Coordinates of N, CA and C in Angstrom, one line a residue:
X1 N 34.3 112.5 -20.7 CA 32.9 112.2 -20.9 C 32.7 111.1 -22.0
X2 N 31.8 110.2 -21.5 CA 31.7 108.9 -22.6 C 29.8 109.0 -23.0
X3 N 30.3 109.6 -24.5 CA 29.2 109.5 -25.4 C 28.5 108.3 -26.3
X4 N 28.1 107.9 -26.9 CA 27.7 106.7 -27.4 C 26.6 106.7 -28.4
X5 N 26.3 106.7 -29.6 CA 25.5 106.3 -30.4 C 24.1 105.5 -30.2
X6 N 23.2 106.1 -30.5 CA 21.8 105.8 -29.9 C 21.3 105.4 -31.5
X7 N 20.9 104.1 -32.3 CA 20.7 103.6 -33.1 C 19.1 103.0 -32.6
X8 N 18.2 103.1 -34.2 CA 17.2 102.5 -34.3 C 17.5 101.2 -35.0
X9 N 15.9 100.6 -35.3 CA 16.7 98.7 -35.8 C 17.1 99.3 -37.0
X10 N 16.7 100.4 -37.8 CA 17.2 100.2 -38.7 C 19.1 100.4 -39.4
X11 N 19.5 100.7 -37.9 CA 20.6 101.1 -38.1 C 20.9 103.0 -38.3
X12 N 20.3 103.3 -38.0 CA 20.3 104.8 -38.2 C 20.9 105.7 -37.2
X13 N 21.4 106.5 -36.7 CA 21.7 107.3 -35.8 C 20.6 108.1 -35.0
X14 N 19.7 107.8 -34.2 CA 18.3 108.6 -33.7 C 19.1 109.6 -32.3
X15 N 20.3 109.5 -32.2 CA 20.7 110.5 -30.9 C 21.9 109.9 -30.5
X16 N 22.5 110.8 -29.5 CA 23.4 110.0 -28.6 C 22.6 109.8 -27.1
X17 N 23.6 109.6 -26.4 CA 23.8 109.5 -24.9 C 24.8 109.2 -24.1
X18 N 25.3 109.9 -23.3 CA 26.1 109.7 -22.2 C 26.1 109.0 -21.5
X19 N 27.3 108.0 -21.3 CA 27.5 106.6 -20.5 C 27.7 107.0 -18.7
X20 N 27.4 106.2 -18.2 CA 28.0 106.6 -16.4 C 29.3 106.0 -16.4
X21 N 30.4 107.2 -16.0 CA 31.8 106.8 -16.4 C 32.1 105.8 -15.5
X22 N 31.5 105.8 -14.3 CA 31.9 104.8 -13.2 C 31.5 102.9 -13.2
X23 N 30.6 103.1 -14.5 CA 30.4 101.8 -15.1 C 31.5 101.1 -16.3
X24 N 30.9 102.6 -17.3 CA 31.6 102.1 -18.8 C 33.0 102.9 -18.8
X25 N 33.6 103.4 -17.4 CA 34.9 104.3 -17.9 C 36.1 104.2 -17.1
X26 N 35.8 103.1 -16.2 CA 37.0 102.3 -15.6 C 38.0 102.0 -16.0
X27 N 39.3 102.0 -15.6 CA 40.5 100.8 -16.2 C 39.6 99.5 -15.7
X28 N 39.8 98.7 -16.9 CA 39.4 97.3 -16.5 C 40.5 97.0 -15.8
X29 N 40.3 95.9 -15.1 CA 41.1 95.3 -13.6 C 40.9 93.6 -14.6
X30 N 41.9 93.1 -15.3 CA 42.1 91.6 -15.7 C 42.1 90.8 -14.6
X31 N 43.0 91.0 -13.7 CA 42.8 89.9 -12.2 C 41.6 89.2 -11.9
X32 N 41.0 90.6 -11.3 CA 39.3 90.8 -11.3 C 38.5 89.9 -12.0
X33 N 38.5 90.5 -13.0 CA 37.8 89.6 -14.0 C 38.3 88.1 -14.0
X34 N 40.0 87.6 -14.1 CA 40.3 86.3 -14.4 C 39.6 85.8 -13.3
X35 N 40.0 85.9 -12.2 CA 39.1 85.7 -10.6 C 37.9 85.1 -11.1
X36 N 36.8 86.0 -11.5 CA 35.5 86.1 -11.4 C 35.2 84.9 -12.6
X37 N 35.8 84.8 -13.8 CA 35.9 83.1 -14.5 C 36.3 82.1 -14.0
X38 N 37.3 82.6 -13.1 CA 37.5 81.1 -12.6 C 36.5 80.6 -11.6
X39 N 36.1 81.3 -10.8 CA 34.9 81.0 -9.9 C 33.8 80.5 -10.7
X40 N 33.6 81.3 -11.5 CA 32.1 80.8 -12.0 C 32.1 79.4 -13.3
X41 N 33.6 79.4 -13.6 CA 33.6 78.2 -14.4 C 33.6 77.0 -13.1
X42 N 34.0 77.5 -12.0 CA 34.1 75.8 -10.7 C 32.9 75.7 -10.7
X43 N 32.0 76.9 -10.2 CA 30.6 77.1 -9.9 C 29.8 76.4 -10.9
X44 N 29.9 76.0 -11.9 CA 29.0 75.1 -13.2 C 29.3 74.3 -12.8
X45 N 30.6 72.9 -12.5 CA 30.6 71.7 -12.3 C 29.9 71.3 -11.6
X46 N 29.3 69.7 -11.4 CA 28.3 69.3 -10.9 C 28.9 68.3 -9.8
X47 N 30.3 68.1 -9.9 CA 31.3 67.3 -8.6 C 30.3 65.7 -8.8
X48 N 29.9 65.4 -9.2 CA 29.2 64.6 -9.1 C 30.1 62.9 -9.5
X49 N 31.4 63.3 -10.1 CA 32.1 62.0 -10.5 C 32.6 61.0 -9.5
X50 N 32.3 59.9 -9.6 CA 32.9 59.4 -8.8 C 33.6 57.9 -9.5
X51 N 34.5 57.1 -8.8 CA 35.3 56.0 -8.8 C 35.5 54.9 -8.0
X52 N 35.4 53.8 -8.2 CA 36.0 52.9 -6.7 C 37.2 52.7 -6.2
X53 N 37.8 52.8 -5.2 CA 39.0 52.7 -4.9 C 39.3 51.2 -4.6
X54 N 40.5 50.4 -4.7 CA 40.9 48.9 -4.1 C 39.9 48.5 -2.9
X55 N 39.4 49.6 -2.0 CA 38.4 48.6 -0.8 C 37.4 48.4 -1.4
X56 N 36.6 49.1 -2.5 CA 35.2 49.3 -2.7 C 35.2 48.9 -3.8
X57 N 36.1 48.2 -4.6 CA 36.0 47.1 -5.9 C 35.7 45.5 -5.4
X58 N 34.4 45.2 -5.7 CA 34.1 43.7 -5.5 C 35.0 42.5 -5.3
X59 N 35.3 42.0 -5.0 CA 36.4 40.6 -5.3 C 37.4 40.5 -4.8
X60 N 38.4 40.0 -5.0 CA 39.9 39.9 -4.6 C 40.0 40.1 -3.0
X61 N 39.4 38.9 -2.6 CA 39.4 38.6 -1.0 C 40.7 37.6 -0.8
X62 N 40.6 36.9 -1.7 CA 41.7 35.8 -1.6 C 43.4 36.3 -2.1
X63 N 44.6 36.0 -1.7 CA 45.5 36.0 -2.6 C 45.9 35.2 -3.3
X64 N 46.3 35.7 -4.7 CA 46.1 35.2 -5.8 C 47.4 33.7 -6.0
X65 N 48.1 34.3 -5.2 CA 48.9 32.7 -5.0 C 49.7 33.0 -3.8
X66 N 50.8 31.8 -3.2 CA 51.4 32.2 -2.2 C 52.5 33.2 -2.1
X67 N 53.3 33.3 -1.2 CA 53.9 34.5 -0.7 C 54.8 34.3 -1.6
X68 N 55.5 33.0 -1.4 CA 56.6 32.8 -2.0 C 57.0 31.1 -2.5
X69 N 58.4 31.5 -3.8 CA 58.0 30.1 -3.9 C 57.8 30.0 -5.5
X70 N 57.1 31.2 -6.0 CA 56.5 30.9 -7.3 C 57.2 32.1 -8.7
X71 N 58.2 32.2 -7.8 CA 59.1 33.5 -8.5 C 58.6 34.5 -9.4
X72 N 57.1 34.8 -8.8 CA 56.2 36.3 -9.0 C 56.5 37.2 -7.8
X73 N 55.8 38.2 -8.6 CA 56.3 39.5 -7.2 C 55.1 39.1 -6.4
X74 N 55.2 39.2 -5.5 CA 54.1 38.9 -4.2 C 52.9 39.8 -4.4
X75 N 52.1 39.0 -4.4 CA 50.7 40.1 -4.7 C 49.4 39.6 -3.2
X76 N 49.1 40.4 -2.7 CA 48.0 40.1 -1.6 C 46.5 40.4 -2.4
X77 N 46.1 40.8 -3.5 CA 44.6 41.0 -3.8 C 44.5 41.1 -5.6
X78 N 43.5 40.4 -6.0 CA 43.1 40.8 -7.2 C 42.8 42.2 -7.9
X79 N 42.6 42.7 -6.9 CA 41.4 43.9 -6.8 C 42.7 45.4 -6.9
X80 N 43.7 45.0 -6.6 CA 45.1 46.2 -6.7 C 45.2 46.7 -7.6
X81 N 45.6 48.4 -7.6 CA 45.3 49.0 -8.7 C 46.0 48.4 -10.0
X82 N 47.3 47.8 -9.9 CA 48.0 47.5 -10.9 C 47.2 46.0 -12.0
X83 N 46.1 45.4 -10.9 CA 45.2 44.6 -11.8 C 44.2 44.9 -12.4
X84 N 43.9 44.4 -13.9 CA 42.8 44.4 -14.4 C 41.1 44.6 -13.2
X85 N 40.5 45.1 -13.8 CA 39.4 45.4 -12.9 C 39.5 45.5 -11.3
X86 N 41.2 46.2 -11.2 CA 41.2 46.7 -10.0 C 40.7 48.4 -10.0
X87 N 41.1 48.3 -7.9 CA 40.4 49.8 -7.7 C 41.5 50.9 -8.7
X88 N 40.7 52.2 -8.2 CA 41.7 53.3 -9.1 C 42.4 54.0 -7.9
X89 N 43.8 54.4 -8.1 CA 44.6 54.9 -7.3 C 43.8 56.5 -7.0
X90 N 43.6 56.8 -6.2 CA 43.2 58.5 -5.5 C 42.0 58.5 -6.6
X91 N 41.0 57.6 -6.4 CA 39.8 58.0 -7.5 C 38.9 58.9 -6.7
X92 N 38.5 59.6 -7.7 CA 37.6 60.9 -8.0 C 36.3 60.3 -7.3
X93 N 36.1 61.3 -5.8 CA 34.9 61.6 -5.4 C 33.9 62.6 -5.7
X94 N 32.7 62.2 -5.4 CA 31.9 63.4 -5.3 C 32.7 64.7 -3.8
X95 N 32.3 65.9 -4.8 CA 32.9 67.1 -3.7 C 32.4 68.0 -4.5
X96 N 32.6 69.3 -4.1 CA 31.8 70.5 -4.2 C 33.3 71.4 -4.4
X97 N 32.9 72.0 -6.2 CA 33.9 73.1 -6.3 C 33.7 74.5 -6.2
X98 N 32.7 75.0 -6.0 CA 32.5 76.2 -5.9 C 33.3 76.7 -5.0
X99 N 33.6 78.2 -5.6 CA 34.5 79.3 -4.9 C 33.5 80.6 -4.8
X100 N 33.4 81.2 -3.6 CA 32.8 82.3 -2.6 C 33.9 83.3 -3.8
X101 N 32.7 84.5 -4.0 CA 33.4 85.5 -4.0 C 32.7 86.9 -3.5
X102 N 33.5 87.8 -3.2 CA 32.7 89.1 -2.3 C 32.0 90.1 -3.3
X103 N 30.8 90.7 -3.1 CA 30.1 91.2 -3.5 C 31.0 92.3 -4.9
X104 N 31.9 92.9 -3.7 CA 32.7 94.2 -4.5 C 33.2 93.3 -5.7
X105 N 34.0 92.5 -5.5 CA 34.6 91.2 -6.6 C 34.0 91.5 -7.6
X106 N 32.6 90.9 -7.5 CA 31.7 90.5 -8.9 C 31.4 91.9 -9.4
X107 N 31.3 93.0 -9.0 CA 30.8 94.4 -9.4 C 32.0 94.6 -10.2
X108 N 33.0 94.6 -9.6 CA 34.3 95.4 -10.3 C 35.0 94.7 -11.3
X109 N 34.3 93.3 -11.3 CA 34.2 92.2 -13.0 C 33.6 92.7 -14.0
X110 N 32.4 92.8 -13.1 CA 31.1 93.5 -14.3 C 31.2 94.5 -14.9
X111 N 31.9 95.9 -14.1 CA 32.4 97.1 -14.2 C 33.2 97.1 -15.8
X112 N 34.6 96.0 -15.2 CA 35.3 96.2 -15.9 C 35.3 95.8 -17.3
X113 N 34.7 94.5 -17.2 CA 34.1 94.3 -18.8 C 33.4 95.3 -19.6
X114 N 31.8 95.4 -18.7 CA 31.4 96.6 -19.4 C 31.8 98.0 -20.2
X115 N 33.7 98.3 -19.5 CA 34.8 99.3 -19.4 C 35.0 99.0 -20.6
X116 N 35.7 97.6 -20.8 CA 36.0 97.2 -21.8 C 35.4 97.2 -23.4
X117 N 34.2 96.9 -23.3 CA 33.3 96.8 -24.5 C 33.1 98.4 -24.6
X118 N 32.7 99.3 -23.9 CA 32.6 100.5 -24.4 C 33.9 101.4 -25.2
X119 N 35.1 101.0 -24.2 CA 36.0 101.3 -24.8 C 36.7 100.8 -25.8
X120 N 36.5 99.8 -26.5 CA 36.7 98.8 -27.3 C 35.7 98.9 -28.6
X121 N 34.8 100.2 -28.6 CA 34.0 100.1 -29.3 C 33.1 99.4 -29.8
X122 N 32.9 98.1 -29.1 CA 32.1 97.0 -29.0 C 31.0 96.6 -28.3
X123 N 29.9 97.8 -27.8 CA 28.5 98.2 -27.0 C 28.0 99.1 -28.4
X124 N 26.6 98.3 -28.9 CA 26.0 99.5 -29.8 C 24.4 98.9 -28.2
X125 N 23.9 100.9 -28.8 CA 22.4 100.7 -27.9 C 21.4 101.2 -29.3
X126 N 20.5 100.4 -28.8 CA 19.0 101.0 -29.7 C 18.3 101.7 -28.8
X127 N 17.5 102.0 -29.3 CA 16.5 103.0 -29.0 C 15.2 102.3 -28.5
X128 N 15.2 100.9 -29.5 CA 14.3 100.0 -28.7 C 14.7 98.6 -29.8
X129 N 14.1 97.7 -29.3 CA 14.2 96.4 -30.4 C 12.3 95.8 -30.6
X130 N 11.9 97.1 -31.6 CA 10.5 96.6 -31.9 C 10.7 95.9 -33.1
X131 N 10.8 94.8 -33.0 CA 11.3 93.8 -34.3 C 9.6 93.5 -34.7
X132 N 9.5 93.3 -36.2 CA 7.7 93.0 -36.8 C 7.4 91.4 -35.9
X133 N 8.2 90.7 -36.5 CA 7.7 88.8 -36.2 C 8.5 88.5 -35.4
X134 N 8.2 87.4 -34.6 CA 9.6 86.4 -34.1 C 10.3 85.5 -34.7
X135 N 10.8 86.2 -36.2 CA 11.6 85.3 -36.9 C 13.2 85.5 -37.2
X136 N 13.4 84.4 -37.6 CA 15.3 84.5 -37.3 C 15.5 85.6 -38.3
X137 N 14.7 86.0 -39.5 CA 15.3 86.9 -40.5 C 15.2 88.2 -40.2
X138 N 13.9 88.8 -39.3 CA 13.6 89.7 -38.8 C 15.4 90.5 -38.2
X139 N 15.5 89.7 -36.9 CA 16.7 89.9 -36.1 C 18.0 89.7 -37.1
X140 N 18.3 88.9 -38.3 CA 19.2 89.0 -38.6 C 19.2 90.5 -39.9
X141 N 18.3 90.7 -39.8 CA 18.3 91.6 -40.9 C 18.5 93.4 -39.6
X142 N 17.9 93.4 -38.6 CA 18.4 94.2 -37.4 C 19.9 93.9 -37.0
X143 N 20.4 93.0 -37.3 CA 22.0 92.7 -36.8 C 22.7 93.3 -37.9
X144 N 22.1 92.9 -38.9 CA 23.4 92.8 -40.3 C 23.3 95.0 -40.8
X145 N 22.2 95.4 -40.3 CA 21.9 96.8 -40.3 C 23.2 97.3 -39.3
X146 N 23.7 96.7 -38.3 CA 25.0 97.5 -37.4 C 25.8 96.4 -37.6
X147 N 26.2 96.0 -38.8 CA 27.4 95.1 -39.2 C 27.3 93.9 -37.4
X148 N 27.0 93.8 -37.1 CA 27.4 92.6 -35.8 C 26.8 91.2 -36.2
X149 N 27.6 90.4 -35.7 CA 27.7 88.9 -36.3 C 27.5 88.0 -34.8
X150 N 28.8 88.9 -33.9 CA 28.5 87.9 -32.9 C 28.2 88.7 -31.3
X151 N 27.1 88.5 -30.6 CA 26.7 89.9 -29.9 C 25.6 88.6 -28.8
X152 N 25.9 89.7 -27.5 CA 25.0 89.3 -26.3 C 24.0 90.3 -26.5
X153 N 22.7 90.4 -27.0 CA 21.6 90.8 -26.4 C 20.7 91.3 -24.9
X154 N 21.1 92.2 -24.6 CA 20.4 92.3 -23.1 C 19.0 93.1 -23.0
X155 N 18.6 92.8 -22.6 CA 17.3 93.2 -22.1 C 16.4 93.6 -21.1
X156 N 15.7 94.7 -21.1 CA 15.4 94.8 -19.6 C 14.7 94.3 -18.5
X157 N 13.6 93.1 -19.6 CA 13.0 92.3 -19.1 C 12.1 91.1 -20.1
X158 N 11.8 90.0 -20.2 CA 11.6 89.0 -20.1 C 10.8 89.8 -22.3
X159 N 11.1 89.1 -23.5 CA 10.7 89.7 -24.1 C 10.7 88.4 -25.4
X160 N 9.4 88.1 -25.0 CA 9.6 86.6 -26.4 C 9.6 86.8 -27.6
X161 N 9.5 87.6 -27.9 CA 9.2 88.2 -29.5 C 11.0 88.3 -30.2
X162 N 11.7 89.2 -29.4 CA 13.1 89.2 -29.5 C 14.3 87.9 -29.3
X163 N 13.5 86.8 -28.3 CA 14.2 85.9 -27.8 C 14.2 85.0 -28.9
X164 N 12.5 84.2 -29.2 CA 12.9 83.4 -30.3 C 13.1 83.9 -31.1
X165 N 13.3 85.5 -32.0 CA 14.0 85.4 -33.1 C 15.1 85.3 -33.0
X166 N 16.2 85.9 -32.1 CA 17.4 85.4 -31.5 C 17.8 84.3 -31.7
X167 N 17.2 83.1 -31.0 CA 17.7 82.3 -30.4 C 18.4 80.9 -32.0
X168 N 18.1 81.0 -32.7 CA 18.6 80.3 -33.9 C 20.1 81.0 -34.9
X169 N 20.3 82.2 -33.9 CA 21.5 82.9 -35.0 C 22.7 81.9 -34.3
X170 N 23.5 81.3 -34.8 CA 24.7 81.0 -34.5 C 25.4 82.6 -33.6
X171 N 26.6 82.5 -32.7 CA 26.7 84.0 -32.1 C 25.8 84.4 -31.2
X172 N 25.1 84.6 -31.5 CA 24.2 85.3 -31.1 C 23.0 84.9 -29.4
X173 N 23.2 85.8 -28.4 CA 22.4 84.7 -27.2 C 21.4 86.1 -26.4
X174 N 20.6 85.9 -25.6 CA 20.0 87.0 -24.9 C 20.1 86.4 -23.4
X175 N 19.9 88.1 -22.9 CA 20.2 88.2 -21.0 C 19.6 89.0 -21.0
X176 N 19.1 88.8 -19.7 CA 18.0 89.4 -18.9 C 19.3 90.9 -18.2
X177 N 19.0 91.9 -17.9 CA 19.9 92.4 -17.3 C 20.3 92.5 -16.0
X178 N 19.3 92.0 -15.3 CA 19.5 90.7 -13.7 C 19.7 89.3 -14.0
X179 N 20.1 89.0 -15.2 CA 21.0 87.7 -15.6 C 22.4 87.8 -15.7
X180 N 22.7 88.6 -16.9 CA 23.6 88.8 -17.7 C 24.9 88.5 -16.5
X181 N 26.4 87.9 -16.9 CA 27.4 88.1 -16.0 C 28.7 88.3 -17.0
X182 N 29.8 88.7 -16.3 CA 30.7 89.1 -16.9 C 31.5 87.8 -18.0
X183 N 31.1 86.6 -17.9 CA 31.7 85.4 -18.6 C 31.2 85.3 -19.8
X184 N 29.5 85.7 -19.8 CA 28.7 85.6 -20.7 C 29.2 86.9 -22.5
X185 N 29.4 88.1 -21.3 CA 29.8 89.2 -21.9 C 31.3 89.0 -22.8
X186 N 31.8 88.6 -22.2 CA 33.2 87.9 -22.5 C 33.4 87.1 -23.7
X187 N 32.6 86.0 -23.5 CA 32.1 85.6 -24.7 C 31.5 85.8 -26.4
X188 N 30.8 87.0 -25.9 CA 30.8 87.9 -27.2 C 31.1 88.8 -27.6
X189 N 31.7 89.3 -29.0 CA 32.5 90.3 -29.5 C 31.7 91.5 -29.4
X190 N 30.6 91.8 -29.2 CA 29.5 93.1 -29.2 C 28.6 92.6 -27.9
X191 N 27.9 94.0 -27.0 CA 27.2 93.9 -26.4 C 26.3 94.8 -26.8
X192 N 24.9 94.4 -26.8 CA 23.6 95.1 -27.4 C 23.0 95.8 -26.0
X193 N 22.5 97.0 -25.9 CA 21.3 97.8 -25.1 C 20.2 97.7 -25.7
X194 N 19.2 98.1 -25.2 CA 18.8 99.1 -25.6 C 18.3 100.4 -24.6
X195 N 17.9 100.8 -24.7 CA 18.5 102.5 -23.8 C 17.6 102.4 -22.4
X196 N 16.2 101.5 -22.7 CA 16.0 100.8 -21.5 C 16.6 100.2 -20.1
X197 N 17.3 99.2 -21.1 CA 18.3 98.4 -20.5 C 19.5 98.6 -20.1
X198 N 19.7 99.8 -21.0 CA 21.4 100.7 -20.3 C 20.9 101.4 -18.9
X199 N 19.8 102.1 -19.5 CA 19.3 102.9 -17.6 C 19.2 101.9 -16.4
X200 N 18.5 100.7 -16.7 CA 18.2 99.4 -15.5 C 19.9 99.5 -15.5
X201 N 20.4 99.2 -16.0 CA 22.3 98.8 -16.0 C 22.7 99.7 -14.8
X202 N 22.7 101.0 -15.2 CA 23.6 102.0 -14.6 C 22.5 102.1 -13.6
X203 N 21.5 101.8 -12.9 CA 21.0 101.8 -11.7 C 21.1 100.7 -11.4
X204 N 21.6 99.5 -11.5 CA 21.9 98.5 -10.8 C 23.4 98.5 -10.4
X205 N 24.6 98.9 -10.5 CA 25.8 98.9 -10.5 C 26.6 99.9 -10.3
X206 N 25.3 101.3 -10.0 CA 25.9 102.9 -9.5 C 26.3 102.7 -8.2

């Protein structure tokens, strides 16, 4: 049974709660996960580079001297990779890197991470995040109350008050909990609930 510390901002102990083992109590699966980075780091490029190759560099219609006769190596075009403001050998087109992965895939990423941070000691939940202002001191003075430095924020829904004070901490970033993905999570040393946001969790991924 996976128990967990139920904390107010001020850092205090207001209860526990019991995790869904089938979320936070997995062996993480690394494969899984490596998989699920690699996909989603192709899935960000924009393929958009591109280069001219020897046909599609302007110029060098003519050869630059004759065949023979002039005891150079024979050259038919200016425009050859081996010349100045020639084309580029196998230059880089536009194409598309994204990689398809199956539903189960990305669950049993998310699973396992989440596996991870709980068992790793590295998931604190609140009870709520009623922070006074939207200022960075507000939230850092709520961080530095559960010693965390560097931590994903999740949330259960759309919450400006928390975001911009958030959003100026070095470390520190927010997700939506129909945002959040396993690369994100990865990224930071702590993952934050709050007890809202752990129920939306474990009803999205049961």
């Amino acid at each position: 049974m996976l128990n967990i510390e139920v904390k107010n901002i001020e850092g205090k102990v207001v209860g526990t709660r019991e995790l869904n083992a089938e979320i936070f109590g997995i062996e993480p699966n690394e494969a899984v996960v490596h998989t699920y980075v690699k996909a989603y780091l192709a899935n960000q490029r924009q393929g958009t580079q591109s280069a001219l190759t020897r046909s599609e560099v302007s110029g060098g219609g003519i050869k630059p001297w004759r065949q023979k006769g002039t005891g150079q190596a024979r050259q038919g075009s200016t425009r050859s990779p081996q010349w100045r403001h020639g084309g580029i050998v196998f230059a880089p087109k536009p194409r598309d890197y994204r990689l398809k992965l199956n539903k189960k895939v990305k669950r049993l990423a998310m699973k396992s991470v989440l596996s991870d941070k709980a068992q790793g000691e590295n998931l604190v939940v609140f009870d709520a995040l009623n922070i006074a202002e939207a200022k960075t001191k507000e939230m850092v003075k709520v961080l530095g109350n559960v010693e965390v430095k560097n931590a994903l924020i999740v949330l259960p829904a759309k919450d400006e008050t928390v975001e911009r004070a958030a959003r100026n901490i070095p470390g520190i970033d927010t997700a939506l909990v129909g945002t959040m993905n396993p690369y994100e999570i990865l990224k930071h040393k702590t993952l934050i609930f709050t007890v809202e946001a752990l129920e939306l969790v474990e009803e999205v991924y049961n």
